[in-house]
Amino acid sequence: IRTGLVRAHSKRQVRVTNWAETVEATVEQFRYPTSPNAVIDLVKQNKKIRCSGALHSCAPLIESQGIILSLTKLDRIISIDTERRIVRMEAGVRMHDLCTYLSDYGLAVGTLGTIDWQTICGAVMTGTHGGGLTIPSLHDFVRSYTLVLPNGALKKVEKETSPTLFRAMAPSMG
């Protein structure tokens, strides 16, 4: 899986690039939280934050004057309701892991892009879509998001109860 390249530019500076090598950041900027509480702590402690997933986008989405919050270690599938076809998961679940998990239940993702190593959140936020005229983009299959606000509070944004804010969530290029 090629999720980003690490390049040594000098003995002191190591840089990370996206897959297309169009954007670079220093490895020291990255944070890898492993729990929602760790995300909350980082949000409360930092004023300038960008999120990253698998570093697939060619756009300069990780350029940051602050820290870069990698969601790749928030990779748990929390639950599945097979009757309602709803999966709760963390933002860093990889598409290929989600597809494998769903296949055990006879289910599948409603649309896929050309690669399967993106994180679910990265794929949703960047508007990943398939090639069909009648199949919506991946973000259309999402029912809710949980946000971490600047003060560390959690806010659940649901399609049914907060439609305007929900539609503003994705796609979102930063």
Short mmCIF file of N, CA, C and O in Angstrom, two decimals, residues 72-135:
data_model
loop_
_atom_site.label_atom_id
_atom_site.label_comp_id
_atom_site.label_asym_id
_atom_site.label_seq_id
_atom_site.Cartn_x
_atom_site.Cartn_y
_atom_site.Cartn_z
N THR A 72 -5.35 7.80 10.34
CA THR A 72 -5.13 6.41 9.94
C THR A 72 -5.13 5.41 11.10
O THR A 72 -5.36 4.22 10.88
N LYS A 73 -4.91 5.87 12.32
CA LYS A 73 -4.93 4.94 13.46
C LYS A 73 -6.29 4.89 14.15
O LYS A 73 -6.47 4.15 15.10
N LEU A 74 -7.22 5.68 13.67
CA LEU A 74 -8.61 5.60 14.13
C LEU A 74 -9.32 4.70 13.13
O LEU A 74 -10.08 5.15 12.27
N ASP A 75 -9.07 3.41 13.24
CA ASP A 75 -9.44 2.47 12.18
C ASP A 75 -10.34 1.33 12.63
O ASP A 75 -10.33 0.26 12.05
N ARG A 76 -11.15 1.60 13.64
CA ARG A 76 -12.04 0.54 14.14
C ARG A 76 -13.42 0.60 13.49
O ARG A 76 -13.98 1.68 13.31
N ILE A 77 -13.93 -0.56 13.14
CA ILE A 77 -15.34 -0.67 12.76
C ILE A 77 -16.06 -0.99 14.05
O ILE A 77 -15.79 -2.00 14.70
N ILE A 78 -16.96 -0.12 14.46
CA ILE A 78 -17.57 -0.19 15.79
C ILE A 78 -18.77 -1.13 15.82
O ILE A 78 -18.90 -1.93 16.73
N SER A 79 -19.65 -1.01 14.83
CA SER A 79 -20.84 -1.86 14.84
C SER A 79 -21.45 -1.92 13.45
O SER A 79 -21.17 -1.08 12.59
N ILE A 80 -22.30 -2.93 13.27
CA ILE A 80 -23.06 -3.04 12.02
C ILE A 80 -24.48 -3.45 12.36
O ILE A 80 -24.71 -4.29 13.24
N ASP A 81 -25.42 -2.80 11.72
CA ASP A 81 -26.83 -3.17 11.81
C ASP A 81 -27.20 -3.68 10.41
O ASP A 81 -27.42 -2.89 9.49
N THR A 82 -27.21 -5.00 10.27
CA THR A 82 -27.42 -5.59 8.94
C THR A 82 -28.83 -5.34 8.40
O THR A 82 -29.01 -5.22 7.20
N GLU A 83 -29.81 -5.26 9.30
CA GLU A 83 -31.18 -5.02 8.83
C GLU A 83 -31.33 -3.63 8.24
O GLU A 83 -31.95 -3.45 7.20
N ARG A 84 -30.77 -2.63 8.91
CA ARG A 84 -30.86 -1.25 8.43
C ARG A 84 -29.71 -0.88 7.51
O ARG A 84 -29.69 0.22 6.96
N ARG A 85 -28.73 -1.78 7.39
CA ARG A 85 -27.54 -1.56 6.56
C ARG A 85 -26.79 -0.31 6.97
O ARG A 85 -26.46 0.56 6.14
N ILE A 86 -26.51 -0.22 8.27
CA ILE A 86 -25.78 0.91 8.84
C ILE A 86 -24.53 0.39 9.54
O ILE A 86 -24.59 -0.54 10.34
N VAL A 87 -23.42 1.01 9.22
CA VAL A 87 -22.14 0.67 9.85
C VAL A 87 -21.63 1.90 10.58
O VAL A 87 -21.62 3.00 10.02
N ARG A 88 -21.25 1.73 11.84
CA ARG A 88 -20.58 2.80 12.59
C ARG A 88 -19.10 2.49 12.58
O ARG A 88 -18.70 1.37 12.89
N MET A 89 -18.29 3.49 12.22
CA MET A 89 -16.85 3.26 12.14
C MET A 89 -16.10 4.55 12.43
O MET A 89 -16.68 5.64 12.38
N GLU A 90 -14.82 4.38 12.73
CA GLU A 90 -13.96 5.54 12.92
C GLU A 90 -13.49 6.05 11.56
O GLU A 90 -13.53 5.32 10.55
N ALA A 91 -13.02 7.27 11.54
CA ALA A 91 -12.68 7.96 10.28
C ALA A 91 -11.53 7.33 9.50
O ALA A 91 -11.46 7.47 8.29
N GLY A 92 -10.64 6.63 10.17
CA GLY A 92 -9.46 6.10 9.50
C GLY A 92 -9.58 4.70 8.94
O GLY A 92 -8.59 4.14 8.45
N VAL A 93 -10.77 4.12 8.97
CA VAL A 93 -10.96 2.79 8.38
C VAL A 93 -10.65 2.87 6.89
O VAL A 93 -11.10 3.79 6.20
N ARG A 94 -9.84 1.95 6.40
CA ARG A 94 -9.49 1.92 4.98
C ARG A 94 -10.64 1.30 4.19
O ARG A 94 -11.33 0.39 4.66
N MET A 95 -10.83 1.78 2.98
CA MET A 95 -11.91 1.27 2.14
C MET A 95 -11.82 -0.24 1.95
O MET A 95 -12.83 -0.93 2.02
N HIS A 96 -10.61 -0.76 1.72
CA HIS A 96 -10.50 -2.21 1.50
C HIS A 96 -10.86 -2.99 2.75
O HIS A 96 -11.46 -4.07 2.66
N ASP A 97 -10.57 -2.46 3.93
CA ASP A 97 -10.97 -3.14 5.17
C ASP A 97 -12.49 -3.11 5.35
O ASP A 97 -13.09 -4.10 5.77
N LEU A 98 -13.10 -1.98 5.02
CA LEU A 98 -14.56 -1.88 5.09
C LEU A 98 -15.21 -2.86 4.13
O LEU A 98 -16.16 -3.57 4.49
N CYS A 99 -14.71 -2.93 2.90
CA CYS A 99 -15.27 -3.85 1.90
C CYS A 99 -15.16 -5.31 2.37
O CYS A 99 -16.11 -6.08 2.23
N THR A 100 -14.02 -5.67 2.92
CA THR A 100 -13.83 -7.03 3.42
C THR A 100 -14.80 -7.32 4.56
O THR A 100 -15.44 -8.37 4.61
N TYR A 101 -14.92 -6.38 5.48
CA TYR A 101 -15.82 -6.53 6.62
C TYR A 101 -17.27 -6.70 6.14
O TYR A 101 -17.98 -7.60 6.59
N LEU A 102 -17.70 -5.86 5.23
CA LEU A 102 -19.08 -5.92 4.75
C LEU A 102 -19.36 -7.20 3.99
O LEU A 102 -20.48 -7.74 4.07
N SER A 103 -18.40 -7.71 3.27
CA SER A 103 -18.62 -8.93 2.47
C SER A 103 -18.97 -10.13 3.36
O SER A 103 -19.72 -11.01 2.95
N ASP A 104 -18.45 -10.13 4.59
CA ASP A 104 -18.80 -11.20 5.53
C ASP A 104 -20.29 -11.21 5.87
O ASP A 104 -20.82 -12.22 6.32
N TYR A 105 -20.96 -10.08 5.64
CA TYR A 105 -22.40 -9.95 5.93
C TYR A 105 -23.23 -9.92 4.65
O TYR A 105 -24.43 -9.62 4.69
N GLY A 106 -22.60 -10.15 3.51
CA GLY A 106 -23.32 -10.10 2.25
C GLY A 106 -23.66 -8.69 1.81
O GLY A 106 -24.57 -8.48 1.02
N LEU A 107 -22.91 -7.71 2.30
CA LEU A 107 -23.15 -6.30 1.98
C LEU A 107 -21.95 -5.73 1.23
O LEU A 107 -20.89 -6.35 1.18
N ALA A 108 -22.12 -4.54 0.67
CA ALA A 108 -21.04 -3.88 -0.06
C ALA A 108 -21.19 -2.36 0.06
O ALA A 108 -22.27 -1.86 0.40
N VAL A 109 -20.13 -1.65 -0.23
CA VAL A 109 -20.16 -0.19 -0.27
C VAL A 109 -20.92 0.21 -1.54
O VAL A 109 -20.76 -0.42 -2.59
N GLY A 110 -21.75 1.27 -1.45
CA GLY A 110 -22.61 1.66 -2.56
C GLY A 110 -21.89 2.19 -3.78
O GLY A 110 -22.42 2.12 -4.89
N THR A 111 -20.71 2.74 -3.62
CA THR A 111 -19.90 3.22 -4.74
C THR A 111 -18.44 3.21 -4.30
O THR A 111 -18.14 3.37 -3.13
N LEU A 112 -17.58 3.01 -5.25
CA LEU A 112 -16.14 2.99 -4.95
C LEU A 112 -15.40 3.82 -5.98
O LEU A 112 -15.82 3.93 -7.13
N GLY A 113 -14.28 4.37 -5.57
CA GLY A 113 -13.39 5.06 -6.49
C GLY A 113 -12.47 4.06 -7.15
O GLY A 113 -12.71 2.84 -7.14
N THR A 114 -11.38 4.55 -7.69
CA THR A 114 -10.46 3.68 -8.42
C THR A 114 -9.45 2.97 -7.52
O THR A 114 -8.79 2.04 -7.97
N ILE A 115 -9.33 3.41 -6.27
CA ILE A 115 -8.40 2.76 -5.35
C ILE A 115 -9.15 2.37 -4.09
O ILE A 115 -10.21 2.91 -3.79
N ASP A 116 -8.60 1.44 -3.34
CA ASP A 116 -9.29 1.01 -2.11
C ASP A 116 -8.44 1.23 -0.86
O ASP A 116 -8.79 0.75 0.20
N TRP A 117 -7.35 1.97 -0.95
CA TRP A 117 -6.53 2.19 0.24
C TRP A 117 -6.78 3.54 0.88
O TRP A 117 -6.12 3.91 1.85
N GLN A 118 -7.75 4.29 0.38
CA GLN A 118 -8.14 5.54 1.03
C GLN A 118 -8.78 5.25 2.38
O GLN A 118 -9.37 4.19 2.58
N THR A 119 -8.72 6.22 3.28
CA THR A 119 -9.51 6.11 4.51
C THR A 119 -10.95 6.49 4.15
O THR A 119 -11.19 7.24 3.21
N ILE A 120 -11.89 5.98 4.92
CA ILE A 120 -13.30 6.27 4.64
C ILE A 120 -13.56 7.77 4.72
O ILE A 120 -14.23 8.34 3.87
N CYS A 121 -12.99 8.42 5.72
CA CYS A 121 -13.22 9.86 5.87
C CYS A 121 -12.60 10.63 4.71
O CYS A 121 -13.21 11.54 4.16
N GLY A 122 -11.39 10.27 4.31
CA GLY A 122 -10.76 10.93 3.18
C GLY A 122 -11.55 10.74 1.90
O GLY A 122 -11.73 11.67 1.11
N ALA A 123 -12.03 9.53 1.69
CA ALA A 123 -12.82 9.24 0.49
C ALA A 123 -14.14 10.02 0.48
O ALA A 123 -14.55 10.55 -0.55
N VAL A 124 -14.78 10.10 1.64
CA VAL A 124 -16.05 10.84 1.74
C VAL A 124 -15.81 12.33 1.55
O VAL A 124 -16.50 13.00 0.77
N MET A 125 -14.83 12.87 2.25
CA MET A 125 -14.60 14.32 2.22
C MET A 125 -14.11 14.83 0.88
O MET A 125 -14.32 15.99 0.55
N THR A 126 -13.44 14.01 0.10
CA THR A 126 -12.94 14.47 -1.20
C THR A 126 -13.89 14.12 -2.34
O THR A 126 -13.54 14.29 -3.51
N GLY A 127 -15.08 13.64 -2.02
CA GLY A 127 -16.09 13.42 -3.05
C GLY A 127 -15.85 12.20 -3.92
O GLY A 127 -16.23 12.19 -5.09
N THR A 128 -15.27 11.16 -3.36
CA THR A 128 -15.03 9.94 -4.14
C THR A 128 -16.34 9.45 -4.75
O THR A 128 -17.39 9.44 -4.13
N HIS A 129 -16.24 9.02 -6.01
CA HIS A 129 -17.41 8.58 -6.74
C HIS A 129 -17.02 7.46 -7.69
O HIS A 129 -15.85 7.30 -8.03
N GLY A 130 -17.99 6.73 -8.11
CA GLY A 130 -17.78 5.70 -9.13
C GLY A 130 -18.03 6.29 -10.50
O GLY A 130 -18.07 7.51 -10.66
N GLY A 131 -18.23 5.44 -11.46
CA GLY A 131 -18.38 5.92 -12.83
C GLY A 131 -19.80 5.90 -13.36
O GLY A 131 -20.02 6.21 -14.51
N GLY A 132 -20.78 5.54 -12.54
CA GLY A 132 -22.15 5.43 -13.03
C GLY A 132 -22.91 6.73 -12.96
O GLY A 132 -22.70 7.54 -12.07
N LEU A 133 -23.82 6.93 -13.90
CA LEU A 133 -24.64 8.14 -13.92
C LEU A 133 -25.70 8.15 -12.84
O LEU A 133 -26.16 9.21 -12.43
N THR A 134 -26.13 6.98 -12.39
CA THR A 134 -27.22 6.91 -11.42
C THR A 134 -26.76 6.56 -10.01
O THR A 134 -27.57 6.49 -9.10
N ILE A 135 -25.46 6.35 -9.82
CA ILE A 135 -24.93 6.01 -8.49
C ILE A 135 -24.33 7.26 -7.88
O ILE A 135 -23.44 7.88 -8.46
#
